[in-house]
Coordinates of C-alpha atoms and ligand atoms in Angstrom, one line a residue:
M1 CA -5.4 -6.3 -20.4
P2 CA -4.7 -6.8 -16.6
I3 CA -7.8 -7.5 -14.3
P4 CA -9.9 -4.3 -13.1
Q5 CA -9.1 -4.5 -8.9
A6 CA -8.2 -2.0 -6.0
E7 CA -4.6 -0.7 -5.1
L8 CA -5.5 -1.1 -1.2
H9 CA -1.7 -1.1 0.3
L10 CA 0.2 1.1 -2.0
H11 CA 2.9 3.8 -0.2
I12 CA 3.0 7.3 -2.4
E13 CA 7.0 7.9 -1.7
G14 CA 7.6 3.9 -2.8
T15 CA 6.6 4.6 -6.4
L16 CA 9.5 6.8 -6.6
E17 CA 11.2 5.8 -10.0
P18 CA 14.7 6.6 -10.4
E19 CA 14.3 8.9 -13.5
L20 CA 12.1 10.4 -11.5
A21 CA 14.0 11.1 -8.0
F22 CA 16.7 12.3 -10.2
A23 CA 14.4 14.9 -12.0
L24 CA 12.6 16.0 -8.6
A25 CA 16.6 16.3 -7.9
A26 CA 17.6 18.5 -10.9
R27 CA 14.3 20.7 -10.1
N28 CA 15.1 21.2 -6.8
G29 CA 19.1 21.7 -7.1
L30 CA 19.9 19.0 -5.2
V31 CA 22.5 16.3 -5.9
L32 CA 22.4 12.8 -4.8
P33 CA 24.6 10.8 -4.1
Y34 CA 24.4 8.4 -6.7
A35 CA 25.8 8.7 -10.3
D36 CA 22.4 8.3 -12.2
A37 CA 19.2 6.1 -12.2
D38 CA 21.1 2.9 -13.7
E39 CA 23.6 3.5 -10.5
L40 CA 20.5 4.2 -8.2
R41 CA 18.3 0.6 -9.3
A42 CA 21.3 -0.9 -8.5
A43 CA 20.9 -0.4 -5.1
Y44 CA 17.6 -1.9 -4.6
R45 CA 18.8 -4.6 -2.8
F46 CA 17.8 -5.1 0.1
E47 CA 18.2 -7.8 3.7
D48 CA 14.9 -6.6 5.4
L49 CA 12.5 -4.5 6.2
Q50 CA 15.0 -1.7 7.8
S51 CA 17.2 -2.2 5.0
F52 CA 14.9 -1.0 3.0
L53 CA 13.6 1.6 4.8
D54 CA 17.0 3.7 5.0
L55 CA 16.5 4.0 1.4
Y56 CA 13.1 4.9 1.1
Y57 CA 13.5 7.6 4.1
E58 CA 16.9 8.7 2.5
L59 CA 15.0 9.7 -1.2
M60 CA 12.2 11.7 0.1
A61 CA 14.2 14.4 0.4
V62 CA 13.3 15.1 -3.6
L63 CA 9.8 15.9 -2.1
L64 CA 9.8 18.9 -1.6
T65 CA 6.9 21.3 -3.1
Q66 CA 3.7 20.6 -3.9
D67 CA 4.2 20.0 -7.7
D68 CA 6.9 17.4 -6.2
F69 CA 4.0 16.0 -4.3
A70 CA 1.5 15.9 -7.4
D71 CA 3.9 14.9 -10.2
L72 CA 4.8 11.5 -7.7
A73 CA 0.5 10.7 -8.1
D74 CA 0.4 11.5 -11.6
A75 CA 3.1 9.0 -12.6
Y76 CA 1.7 6.7 -10.2
F77 CA -1.7 7.2 -11.7
E78 CA -0.3 6.6 -15.1
R79 CA 1.3 3.5 -14.1
A80 CA -1.3 2.3 -12.4
A81 CA -4.3 2.5 -15.2
S82 CA -2.1 0.4 -17.5
Q83 CA -2.0 -2.3 -14.6
G84 CA -5.8 -2.4 -14.6
V85 CA -5.8 -0.6 -11.4
R86 CA -10.0 1.1 -11.8
H87 CA -9.0 2.5 -7.2
A88 CA -6.3 3.3 -5.5
E89 CA -6.0 3.4 -1.8
I90 CA -2.9 5.6 -1.5
F91 CA -0.9 5.9 1.8
F92 CA 1.3 8.6 2.6
D93 CA 4.0 9.4 5.4
P94 CA 3.7 12.8 6.7
Q95 CA 6.0 12.5 9.2
A96 CA 8.5 11.6 6.8
H97 CA 7.7 15.4 5.2
L98 CA 7.1 17.5 8.7
A99 CA 10.8 16.8 9.9
R100 CA 12.3 17.7 7.2
G101 CA 10.2 21.1 7.2
V102 CA 7.5 20.3 4.4
S103 CA 4.2 21.2 5.6
M104 CA 0.8 18.9 5.7
E105 CA -0.3 21.4 3.7
T106 CA 2.4 20.8 1.1
V107 CA 1.9 17.2 0.9
V108 CA -1.7 16.6 1.1
G109 CA -2.1 20.0 -1.4
G110 CA -0.1 18.2 -3.7
L111 CA -1.2 14.6 -3.5
W112 CA -4.7 16.6 -3.8
R113 CA -4.3 17.9 -6.8
A114 CA -3.6 14.3 -8.6
L115 CA -6.1 12.7 -6.6
E116 CA -8.8 15.1 -7.8
T117 CA -8.7 14.5 -11.7
S118 CA -7.3 11.4 -11.4
E119 CA -10.9 9.3 -12.4
E120 CA -11.6 12.0 -15.1
R121 CA -7.5 11.7 -16.3
Y122 CA -6.4 8.4 -15.9
G123 CA -10.0 6.4 -14.7
V124 CA -8.8 5.6 -11.0
S125 CA -10.4 6.8 -8.6
A126 CA -8.8 7.4 -5.8
Q127 CA -8.7 8.2 -2.0
L128 CA -5.8 8.9 0.5
I129 CA -4.9 6.6 4.0
M130 CA -2.4 9.0 6.3
C131 CA 0.1 6.7 8.1
F132 CA 2.0 7.1 11.6
L133 CA 5.4 6.0 11.8
R134 CA 5.2 3.1 14.4
D135 CA 9.3 4.3 15.0
E136 CA 7.8 7.4 16.3
S137 CA 6.3 8.2 19.7
P138 CA 2.6 8.1 20.2
E139 CA 2.7 11.6 21.2
S140 CA 4.0 12.0 17.6
A141 CA 0.9 10.3 16.0
M142 CA -1.5 12.6 18.1
A143 CA 0.4 15.4 17.5
T144 CA 0.3 14.1 12.8
L145 CA -3.5 13.4 13.3
E146 CA -3.7 17.4 14.9
A147 CA -1.9 18.6 11.9
A148 CA -4.2 16.5 9.6
R149 CA -7.1 17.8 10.7
P150 CA -8.4 20.7 8.6
H151 CA -7.6 18.6 5.4
L152 CA -9.7 15.2 7.0
G153 CA -12.0 16.1 4.1
K154 CA -8.9 14.9 1.9
I155 CA -8.4 11.9 4.5
V156 CA -10.6 8.6 4.5
G157 CA -8.4 6.6 6.7
I158 CA -5.0 6.0 8.8
G159 CA -2.5 3.4 9.0
L160 CA 0.6 2.4 10.6
D161 CA 4.0 1.4 8.9
S162 CA 7.5 1.6 8.9
A163 CA 9.8 -0.7 11.6
E164 CA 7.4 -3.3 12.8
V165 CA 9.5 -5.0 14.9
G166 CA 9.8 -4.2 18.4
N167 CA 7.1 -1.4 17.8
P168 CA 3.4 -3.3 18.9
P169 CA 0.2 -1.8 17.7
G170 CA -0.6 -1.0 21.5
R171 CA 1.5 2.0 21.8
F172 CA -1.2 3.4 19.1
A173 CA -4.2 2.8 20.5
Q174 CA -5.5 6.2 21.5
V175 CA -4.3 8.1 18.1
Y176 CA -6.6 5.2 16.7
A177 CA -9.5 5.9 18.8
A178 CA -9.6 9.1 18.5
A179 CA -9.1 9.0 14.9
A180 CA -12.4 6.6 15.1
K181 CA -13.9 9.0 16.9
L182 CA -13.0 11.4 13.9
G183 CA -14.9 9.5 10.9
L184 CA -11.5 7.9 9.9
R185 CA -11.3 4.2 8.6
R186 CA -8.2 1.9 10.3
V187 CA -6.0 0.0 8.6
A188 CA -2.5 -1.0 10.2
H189 CA 0.4 -3.1 8.7
A190 CA 1.1 -6.1 10.9
G191 CA 2.5 -9.5 10.7
E192 CA 5.2 -8.8 8.0
E193 CA 8.1 -9.1 9.9
G194 CA 6.6 -9.4 13.6
P195 CA 4.7 -12.0 15.3
P196 CA 1.1 -12.9 15.0
E197 CA 0.1 -11.4 18.5
Y198 CA 0.9 -7.7 16.5
I199 CA -1.8 -8.8 14.0
T200 CA -4.3 -9.6 17.2
S201 CA -3.6 -6.2 18.8
A202 CA -4.2 -4.5 15.7
L203 CA -7.5 -5.9 15.3
D204 CA -8.3 -6.0 19.5
D205 CA -6.0 -2.3 20.6
L206 CA -6.6 -0.1 16.8
G207 CA -9.7 -1.5 16.0
A208 CA -8.1 -2.3 12.7
E209 CA -10.5 -3.1 9.5
R210 CA -7.7 -4.5 6.7
I211 CA -4.2 -6.2 8.1
D212 CA -1.6 -4.5 5.6
H213 CA 0.4 -8.1 4.8
G214 CA -0.7 -10.2 7.6
L215 CA 1.8 -12.9 6.4
R216 CA 2.8 -14.2 10.1
C217 CA -1.2 -14.9 10.8
L218 CA -0.3 -18.4 9.7
E219 CA 1.8 -19.3 12.9
D220 CA -1.1 -18.9 14.4
P221 CA -4.4 -21.5 13.8
T222 CA -6.8 -19.6 16.2
L223 CA -6.3 -16.3 14.3
V224 CA -6.1 -17.8 11.1
A225 CA -9.5 -18.5 12.3
R226 CA -10.7 -15.9 13.4
L227 CA -9.4 -13.9 10.3
V228 CA -11.0 -16.4 8.5
R229 CA -14.2 -16.5 10.5
D230 CA -15.1 -12.4 10.1
Q231 CA -12.8 -12.2 6.6
V232 CA -10.6 -9.6 8.0
P233 CA -9.1 -8.6 4.6
L234 CA -4.9 -8.9 4.6
T235 CA -3.8 -6.9 1.6
L236 CA -0.5 -9.0 0.5
C237 CA 2.5 -7.8 -1.7
P238 CA 4.4 -10.8 -2.9
L239 CA 6.6 -9.2 -4.5
S240 CA 7.8 -6.6 -1.7
N241 CA 7.7 -9.9 1.2
V242 CA 10.4 -11.5 -2.1
R243 CA 12.6 -8.2 -1.8
L244 CA 12.1 -8.0 2.1
R245 CA 12.9 -11.7 2.4
A246 CA 9.9 -12.4 4.2
V247 CA 9.5 -15.2 2.4
Q248 CA 12.5 -17.3 0.4
S249 CA 10.8 -17.0 -3.2
L250 CA 7.9 -16.4 -5.3
E251 CA 7.3 -20.2 -5.5
Q252 CA 7.5 -20.4 -1.5
H253 CA 4.5 -17.3 -0.6
P254 CA 1.6 -18.5 0.9
L255 CA -0.7 -16.5 -0.7
R256 CA -2.5 -19.7 -2.2
R257 CA -2.6 -21.6 0.4
M258 CA -3.7 -18.7 2.7
L259 CA -6.9 -18.5 -0.1
E260 CA -7.6 -21.9 0.3
A261 CA -7.8 -21.4 3.7
G262 CA -10.5 -18.9 2.9
L263 CA -8.8 -16.1 4.3
M264 CA -9.6 -12.9 2.3
C265 CA -6.7 -11.3 0.2
T266 CA -5.6 -8.9 -1.3
V267 CA -2.6 -8.2 -3.6
N268 CA -1.4 -5.1 -3.4
S269 CA 2.2 -3.4 -4.6
D270 CA 3.5 -1.6 -1.6
D271 CA 6.7 0.0 -3.0
P272 CA 6.6 -0.6 -6.4
A273 CA 9.4 1.3 -7.5
Y274 CA 11.7 -1.0 -4.8
F275 CA 10.1 -4.2 -5.9
G276 CA 9.9 -4.3 -8.9
G277 CA 6.8 -4.8 -10.2
Y278 CA 3.0 -3.0 -9.8
I279 CA -0.3 -4.5 -9.2
D280 CA -0.5 -6.6 -12.0
D281 CA 3.5 -7.2 -12.1
N282 CA 2.6 -8.7 -8.4
L283 CA -0.4 -10.3 -9.9
E284 CA 0.5 -12.4 -12.8
Q285 CA 4.0 -13.2 -11.3
S286 CA 2.1 -15.1 -8.8
R287 CA -0.3 -16.0 -10.3
S288 CA 2.5 -18.0 -12.8
A289 CA 4.8 -19.0 -9.5
L290 CA 1.7 -20.1 -7.3
D291 CA -0.3 -21.3 -10.4
L292 CA -3.1 -19.8 -9.3
S293 CA -6.2 -20.6 -11.1
D294 CA -8.7 -18.2 -12.8
D295 CA -11.2 -18.6 -10.4
Q296 CA -8.4 -17.3 -7.9
V297 CA -7.7 -14.3 -9.7
R298 CA -11.2 -13.2 -10.0
E299 CA -11.5 -14.1 -6.5
L300 CA -8.6 -12.0 -5.4
A301 CA -9.8 -8.9 -7.9
R302 CA -13.0 -9.5 -6.3
N303 CA -11.9 -9.1 -3.1
S304 CA -9.8 -5.6 -3.5
F305 CA -13.1 -4.4 -4.2
R306 CA -15.3 -5.8 -1.2
A307 CA -11.9 -4.4 0.8
S308 CA -12.3 -1.3 -0.8
F309 CA -13.7 2.3 1.7
L310 CA -16.2 3.1 -1.1
E311 CA -18.5 3.1 1.3
H312 CA -20.3 6.1 0.5
D313 CA -20.4 5.1 -3.4
E314 CA -21.9 1.6 -3.3
E315 CA -22.9 2.4 -6.7
M316 CA -19.5 2.3 -8.1
R317 CA -18.4 -0.8 -6.0
A318 CA -21.3 -3.1 -7.9
R319 CA -20.0 -0.9 -11.0
Y320 CA -16.1 -2.2 -10.3
L321 CA -17.2 -6.1 -9.1
A322 CA -19.3 -6.0 -12.6
Q323 CA -16.3 -5.0 -14.6
V324 CA -14.4 -7.9 -12.8
E325 CA -17.6 -10.2 -13.3
A326 CA -17.2 -9.5 -17.2
Y327 CA -13.3 -10.0 -17.5
V328 CA -12.4 -12.3 -20.1
F329 CA -9.3 -14.1 -19.4
T330 CA -7.2 -14.4 -22.6
S331 CA -4.0 -15.9 -23.4
V332 CA -2.0 -12.2 -23.8
S333 CA -2.2 -12.2 -20.6
G334 CA 0.1 -15.1 -20.4
R335 CA -2.6 -18.0 -20.0
P336 CA -2.7 -20.8 -22.2
Ligands
ADE401 N1 6.7 2.1 4.7 C1 6.6 2.2 3.1 N2 6.7 0.4 2.6 C2 6.1 -0.3 4.0 C3 6.7 -1.9 4.2 N3 6.5 -2.8 3.5 N4 6.5 -2.2 5.5 C4 6.5 -1.0 6.9 N5 6.4 0.7 6.3 C5 6.6 0.5 5.3
ZN402 ZN1 3.3 -1.3 3.3

């Protein structure tokens, strides 16, 4: 039985498994340029973030209706539940859909249909975080925030994703300030491929409350000291980092060093359909590759709930944290 966790770094479009992509394509009368799911899966070899993003955006073509978005989220919840996820804060990329003529209403309405009852059906509570594409303009981000206004009751926060290098956070200071005024929580990808300065800028210029990835903070000891002091959550995604070659192998992933340095780390799955594993796969493979102790694994799970945006429901956070404390490590999970 996997340890209970909150998933804080998960792109819903990145949960599109090849089989579902083919099913949705058939339902929508589209033909994918791959013979079958196996051939598509074989294309999941990436050199870097951009080579992944190219395929990630291409496959979104199959997501057209509310049913498509609801089915995508349901498929995720089913897998998440089996991986110990109790709470999920789910990213979505509206600009990638609006650009294809799919409305905000379709995207948010479809996802919400699944989220609304995910706790009853799968035992996974969930919230939505709307991401801006940093390789699009700040004006486009602001227009997206405007388009989301009628749906803000369904969205807990904003994020920043897509191609990082050359697209520093500071460009989006205005839209983050506007979102903060609307009461939205703020996170941002930074330090995945981009330099440590992007992490500092995400904190200072965007008011980011969590940093997604944050891996490259290790190059700047002053920044590390700040992140430790302020216990800024870093939502790490070890399998993603290996697949996108941010690190050479899981054995060389800095997760353990980061924990030992006192950083507030969590383990997440990013785009699990593309990177070979969901949240517990990330945790178990990291545990084994880095020889993490049971205490470190429990700390990661605890951190995930502490860093979650469950402010309006402290009772729920306490209940989840109690589940983490009560978890008993067994040999079934691979431990001696
Ligand atoms: N969009 C989806 N996955 C992403 C990642 N790992 N980094 C940046 N943008 C993304
Ligand atoms: Zn991500």
